[in-house]
PDB file of C-alpha atoms in Angstrom:
ATOM      1  CA  UNK K   8      15.199  38.191   1.610  1.00 47.00           C
ATOM      2  CA  UNK K   9      10.901  37.075   0.907  1.00 45.00           C
ATOM      3  CA  UNK K  10       9.725  34.844   2.749  1.00 46.00           C
ATOM      4  CA  UNK K  11       9.774  30.905   1.400  1.00 45.00           C
ATOM      5  CA  UNK K  12       6.687  30.228  -0.335  1.00 44.00           C
ATOM      6  CA  UNK K  13       4.471  27.582   0.467  1.00 44.00           C
ATOM      7  CA  UNK K  14       4.667  24.881  -1.678  1.00 43.00           C
ATOM      8  CA  UNK K  15       2.932  21.558  -0.406  1.00 50.00           C
ATOM      9  CA  UNK K  16       0.084  20.482  -1.750  1.00 56.00           C
ATOM     10  CA  UNK K  17      -3.326  20.714   0.568  1.00 55.00           C
ATOM     11  CA  UNK K  18      -6.702  19.070   0.067  1.00 52.00           C
ATOM     12  CA  UNK K  19      -9.188  21.375   1.132  1.00 51.00           C
ATOM     13  CA  UNK K  20     -12.021  19.707   3.842  1.00 52.00           C
ATOM     14  CA  UNK K  21     -14.496  17.228   2.052  1.00 46.00           C
ATOM     15  CA  UNK K  22     -18.127  17.200   2.877  1.00 45.00           C
ATOM     16  CA  UNK K  23     -18.718  13.892   3.930  1.00 45.00           C
ATOM     17  CA  UNK K  24     -20.005  10.895   1.909  1.00 39.00           C
ATOM     18  CA  UNK K  25     -23.868  10.600   0.535  1.00 40.00           C
ATOM     19  CA  UNK K  26     -22.963   6.737   0.685  1.00 39.00           C
ATOM     20  CA  UNK K  27     -22.359   4.156   2.955  1.00 42.00           C
ATOM     21  CA  UNK K  28     -18.847   4.389   4.882  1.00 47.00           C
ATOM     22  CA  UNK K  29     -15.908   1.996   5.539  1.00 48.00           C
ATOM     23  CA  UNK K  30     -17.723  -0.177   7.818  1.00 51.00           C
ATOM     24  CA  UNK K  31     -15.633  -2.094  10.576  1.00 45.00           C
ATOM     25  CA  UNK K  32     -16.246  -5.932   8.154  1.00 62.00           C
ATOM     26  CA  UNK K  33     -12.931  -5.752   6.797  1.00 75.00           C
ATOM     27  CA  UNK K  34     -12.644  -2.307   5.721  1.00 87.00           C
ATOM     28  CA  UNK K  35     -15.075  -2.941   2.757  1.00 95.00           C
ATOM     29  CA  UNK K  36     -16.657   0.410   1.548  1.00 96.00           C
ATOM     30  CA  UNK K  37     -20.026  -0.210  -0.061  1.00 97.00           C
ATOM     31  CA  UNK K  38     -22.082   1.834  -2.631  1.00 98.00           C
ATOM     32  CA  UNK K  39     -25.751   0.584  -3.623  1.00 98.00           C
ATOM     33  CA  UNK K  40     -25.910   0.321  -7.205  1.00 98.00           C
ATOM     34  CA  UNK K  41     -29.546  -0.276  -9.365  1.00 98.00           C
ATOM     35  CA  UNK K  42     -29.347  -1.394 -13.039  1.00 98.00           C
ATOM     36  CA  UNK K  43     -31.259   0.176 -15.324  1.00 97.00           C
ATOM     37  CA  UNK K  44     -31.893   0.457 -18.897  1.00 96.00           C
ATOM     38  CA  UNK K  45     -29.161   2.233 -20.350  1.00 96.00           C
ATOM     39  CA  UNK K  46     -26.648  -0.449 -18.054  1.00 96.00           C
ATOM     40  CA  UNK K  47     -28.265  -3.641 -20.126  1.00 97.00           C
ATOM     41  CA  UNK K  48     -27.569  -4.985 -23.971  1.00 95.00           C
ATOM     42  CA  UNK K  49     -30.636  -5.611 -26.027  1.00 94.00           C
ATOM     43  CA  UNK K  50     -31.225  -8.829 -23.479  1.00 94.00           C
ATOM     44  CA  UNK K  51     -31.411  -6.760 -20.813  1.00 96.00           C
ATOM     45  CA  UNK K  52     -28.255  -8.409 -19.006  1.00 97.00           C
ATOM     46  CA  UNK K  53     -25.403  -5.870 -17.468  1.00 98.00           C
ATOM     47  CA  UNK K  54     -23.397  -4.655 -20.141  1.00 96.00           C
ATOM     48  CA  UNK K  55     -19.556  -6.046 -19.297  1.00 95.00           C
ATOM     49  CA  UNK K  56     -18.476  -2.011 -18.973  1.00 95.00           C
ATOM     50  CA  UNK K  57     -21.437  -1.538 -17.040  1.00 97.00           C
ATOM     51  CA  UNK K  58     -19.379  -2.645 -14.169  1.00 97.00           C
ATOM     52  CA  UNK K  59     -16.315  -1.075 -14.429  1.00 97.00           C
ATOM     53  CA  UNK K  60     -17.989   2.452 -13.935  1.00 97.00           C
ATOM     54  CA  UNK K  61     -19.659   0.615 -11.193  1.00 98.00           C
ATOM     55  CA  UNK K  62     -16.304   0.240  -9.706  1.00 98.00           C
ATOM     56  CA  UNK K  63     -14.988   3.345 -10.275  1.00 97.00           C
ATOM     57  CA  UNK K  64     -17.814   4.647  -9.241  1.00 97.00           C
ATOM     58  CA  UNK K  65     -17.313   3.322  -5.314  1.00 98.00           C
ATOM     59  CA  UNK K  66     -14.012   4.152  -6.164  1.00 95.00           C
ATOM     60  CA  UNK K  67     -13.797   7.953  -6.103  1.00 95.00           C
ATOM     61  CA  UNK K  68     -16.876   7.861  -3.207  1.00 96.00           C
ATOM     62  CA  UNK K  69     -14.598   5.145  -0.609  1.00 93.00           C
ATOM     63  CA  UNK K  70     -11.506   8.225  -1.099  1.00 91.00           C
ATOM     64  CA  UNK K  71     -14.596  10.720  -0.666  1.00 92.00           C
ATOM     65  CA  UNK K  72     -15.345   9.259   2.709  1.00 91.00           C
ATOM     66  CA  UNK K  73     -11.960   9.286   3.689  1.00 87.00           C
ATOM     67  CA  UNK K  74     -11.685  12.829   3.535  1.00 87.00           C
ATOM     68  CA  UNK K  75      -9.540  12.582  -0.764  1.00 88.00           C
ATOM     69  CA  UNK K  76     -11.753  14.453  -3.480  1.00 89.00           C
ATOM     70  CA  UNK K  77     -11.392  13.471  -6.864  1.00 88.00           C
ATOM     71  CA  UNK K  78     -11.597  16.923  -8.452  1.00 89.00           C
ATOM     72  CA  UNK K  79      -9.330  18.171  -5.203  1.00 88.00           C
ATOM     73  CA  UNK K  80      -6.524  15.843  -6.578  1.00 89.00           C
ATOM     74  CA  UNK K  81      -6.913  16.470  -9.790  1.00 87.00           C
ATOM     75  CA  UNK K  82      -6.330  20.504  -8.267  1.00 90.00           C
ATOM     76  CA  UNK K  83      -3.417  20.025  -7.553  1.00 89.00           C
ATOM     77  CA  UNK K  84      -2.434  18.041 -10.291  1.00 90.00           C
ATOM     78  CA  UNK K  85      -2.236  14.431  -9.099  1.00 91.00           C
ATOM     79  CA  UNK K  86      -3.548  11.941 -10.744  1.00 91.00           C
ATOM     80  CA  UNK K  87      -4.752   8.435 -10.612  1.00 92.00           C
ATOM     81  CA  UNK K  88      -4.891   6.843 -13.743  1.00 93.00           C
ATOM     82  CA  UNK K  89      -5.568   2.443 -13.480  1.00 95.00           C
ATOM     83  CA  UNK K  90      -2.327   0.195 -14.641  1.00 96.00           C
ATOM     84  CA  UNK K  91      -3.612  -2.692 -14.161  1.00 97.00           C
ATOM     85  CA  UNK K  92      -7.311  -4.541 -14.176  1.00 97.00           C
ATOM     86  CA  UNK K  93      -8.415  -7.786 -13.136  1.00 98.00           C
ATOM     87  CA  UNK K  94     -12.217  -8.585 -13.022  1.00 97.00           C
ATOM     88  CA  UNK K  95     -13.438 -12.015 -12.940  1.00 98.00           C
ATOM     89  CA  UNK K  96     -17.491 -12.271 -13.238  1.00 97.00           C
ATOM     90  CA  UNK K  97     -19.288 -15.136 -11.647  1.00 98.00           C
ATOM     91  CA  UNK K  98     -23.041 -14.538 -12.203  1.00 97.00           C
ATOM     92  CA  UNK K  99     -24.769 -11.314 -14.675  1.00 97.00           C
ATOM     93  CA  UNK K 100     -26.739  -8.946 -13.327  1.00 98.00           C
ATOM     94  CA  UNK K 101     -30.066  -7.971 -14.727  1.00 98.00           C
ATOM     95  CA  UNK K 102     -32.847  -4.841 -15.488  1.00 97.00           C
ATOM     96  CA  UNK K 103     -34.192  -3.851 -11.712  1.00 97.00           C
ATOM     97  CA  UNK K 104     -31.643  -5.338  -9.815  1.00 98.00           C
ATOM     98  CA  UNK K 105     -30.317  -3.913  -6.808  1.00 98.00           C
ATOM     99  CA  UNK K 106     -26.568  -4.569  -5.648  1.00 98.00           C
ATOM    100  CA  UNK K 107     -23.602  -3.656  -3.695  1.00 98.00           C
ATOM    101  CA  UNK K 108     -20.305  -2.420  -4.704  1.00 98.00           C
ATOM    102  CA  UNK K 109     -17.709  -3.304  -1.860  1.00 98.00           C
ATOM    103  CA  UNK K 110     -14.476  -2.463  -1.988  1.00 97.00           C
ATOM    104  CA  UNK K 111     -11.698  -1.589  -0.237  1.00 95.00           C
ATOM    105  CA  UNK K 112      -7.629  -0.768  -0.580  1.00 93.00           C
ATOM    106  CA  UNK K 113      -5.418  -3.696   0.129  1.00 92.00           C
ATOM    107  CA  UNK K 114      -2.611  -1.818  -0.158  1.00 88.00           C
ATOM    108  CA  UNK K 115      -0.247   1.618  -0.596  1.00 88.00           C
ATOM    109  CA  UNK K 116       2.822   0.563  -1.755  1.00 88.00           C
ATOM    110  CA  UNK K 117       4.620   3.648  -2.198  1.00 89.00           C
ATOM    111  CA  UNK K 118       2.438   5.980  -5.360  1.00 91.00           C
ATOM    112  CA  UNK K 119       0.677   2.193  -5.860  1.00 94.00           C
ATOM    113  CA  UNK K 120      -2.580   1.713  -4.039  1.00 93.00           C
ATOM    114  CA  UNK K 121      -4.089  -1.508  -4.851  1.00 95.00           C
ATOM    115  CA  UNK K 122      -7.915  -1.926  -4.621  1.00 96.00           C
ATOM    116  CA  UNK K 123     -10.362  -5.160  -4.273  1.00 97.00           C
ATOM    117  CA  UNK K 124     -14.045  -5.664  -4.760  1.00 98.00           C
ATOM    118  CA  UNK K 125     -16.750  -7.428  -4.860  1.00 98.00           C
ATOM    119  CA  UNK K 126     -20.098  -7.190  -6.991  1.00 98.00           C
ATOM    120  CA  UNK K 127     -22.786  -8.861  -4.359  1.00 98.00           C
ATOM    121  CA  UNK K 128     -26.356  -8.622  -4.181  1.00 98.00           C
ATOM    122  CA  UNK K 129     -28.177  -6.822  -1.337  1.00 98.00           C
ATOM    123  CA  UNK K 130     -27.775  -9.595   0.943  1.00 97.00           C
ATOM    124  CA  UNK K 131     -24.519 -10.789   0.284  1.00 97.00           C
ATOM    125  CA  UNK K 132     -25.633 -14.130  -1.105  1.00 98.00           C
ATOM    126  CA  UNK K 133     -24.950 -13.876  -4.820  1.00 98.00           C
ATOM    127  CA  UNK K 134     -21.454 -12.524  -6.262  1.00 98.00           C
ATOM    128  CA  UNK K 135     -21.804 -11.133  -9.443  1.00 98.00           C
ATOM    129  CA  UNK K 136     -17.460  -9.389  -9.698  1.00 98.00           C
ATOM    130  CA  UNK K 137     -14.821  -9.939  -7.943  1.00 98.00           C
ATOM    131  CA  UNK K 138     -11.687  -7.932  -9.136  1.00 98.00           C
ATOM    132  CA  UNK K 139      -8.290  -6.150  -8.288  1.00 98.00           C
ATOM    133  CA  UNK K 140      -7.713  -2.910  -9.523  1.00 97.00           C
ATOM    134  CA  UNK K 141      -3.843  -1.093  -9.308  1.00 97.00           C
ATOM    135  CA  UNK K 142      -3.398   2.159  -9.202  1.00 94.00           C
ATOM    136  CA  UNK K 143      -0.684   5.321  -9.716  1.00 95.00           C
ATOM    137  CA  UNK K 144       0.080   8.720  -8.581  1.00 93.00           C
ATOM    138  CA  UNK K 145       0.476  10.879 -11.532  1.00 93.00           C
ATOM    139  CA  UNK K 146       2.226  14.308 -11.520  1.00 92.00           C
ATOM    140  CA  UNK K 147      -0.695  15.620 -14.121  1.00 91.00           C
ATOM    141  CA  UNK K 148       1.508  18.790 -14.870  1.00 91.00           C
ATOM    142  CA  UNK K 149       4.484  16.942 -15.854  1.00 93.00           C
ATOM    143  CA  UNK K 150       2.672  13.663 -17.130  1.00 90.00           C
ATOM    144  CA  UNK K 151       5.300  11.214 -14.851  1.00 94.00           C
ATOM    145  CA  UNK K 152       5.173   9.162 -12.135  1.00 94.00           C
ATOM    146  CA  UNK K 153       5.109  11.058  -8.247  1.00 91.00           C
ATOM    147  CA  UNK K 154       7.768   9.574  -5.990  1.00 91.00           C
ATOM    148  CA  UNK K 155       5.531  10.099  -3.105  1.00 89.00           C
ATOM    149  CA  UNK K 156       1.702  11.036  -2.479  1.00 87.00           C
ATOM    150  CA  UNK K 157       1.675  14.080  -1.855  1.00 82.00           C
ATOM    151  CA  UNK K 158       1.640  14.312   2.183  1.00 83.00           C
ATOM    152  CA  UNK K 159      -1.654  15.433   2.324  1.00 77.00           C
ATOM    153  CA  UNK K 160      -3.257  12.862   0.200  1.00 79.00           C
ATOM    154  CA  UNK K 161      -0.976   9.916   2.239  1.00 83.00           C
ATOM    155  CA  UNK K 162      -2.442  11.092   5.573  1.00 82.00           C
ATOM    156  CA  UNK K 163      -6.240  10.651   4.040  1.00 79.00           C
ATOM    157  CA  UNK K 164      -5.570   7.518   2.793  1.00 80.00           C
ATOM    158  CA  UNK K 165      -3.941   6.151   5.601  1.00 78.00           C
ATOM    159  CA  UNK K 166      -7.356   6.767   7.554  1.00 71.00           C
ATOM    160  CA  UNK K 167      -8.040   3.191   5.890  1.00 67.00           C
ATOM    161  CA  UNK K 168      -6.250   1.615   8.932  1.00 58.00           C
ATOM    162  CA  UNK K 169      -7.227   3.888  11.941  1.00 57.00           C
TER     163      UNK K 169
END
């Protein structure tokens, strides 16, 4: 009889994220942004799709700060596609402006992860965008929703509330 093989999925250690960490002010992770010409339309106003890119960048870095590197998720066969998205554009950003994407995971319900977002001016006086995004954990090999998150992923995500 041969020894049983360990088939549990483990995430390798992730180096510290180079962005600001989750802070104690409501668990927000802060990701600084700057509006470059390629983010804008011909009038110098940020194109609406650019905001989605910034939200995803902030979410990926937020996960990384918790020890979940997205490339490692993919390597263990776990993907987190967006299944629901709700955005509200409050005020336009323009070329050359700086901002902060604030994000936090509101809840972890089984394999659903609900994230909240705000894009604000660096001083917090202007709100440019607010939104909610729901992700679901998918087994990329089978194309099916996981019944539960891999334990190493769930443990890393629970750090947000520690």
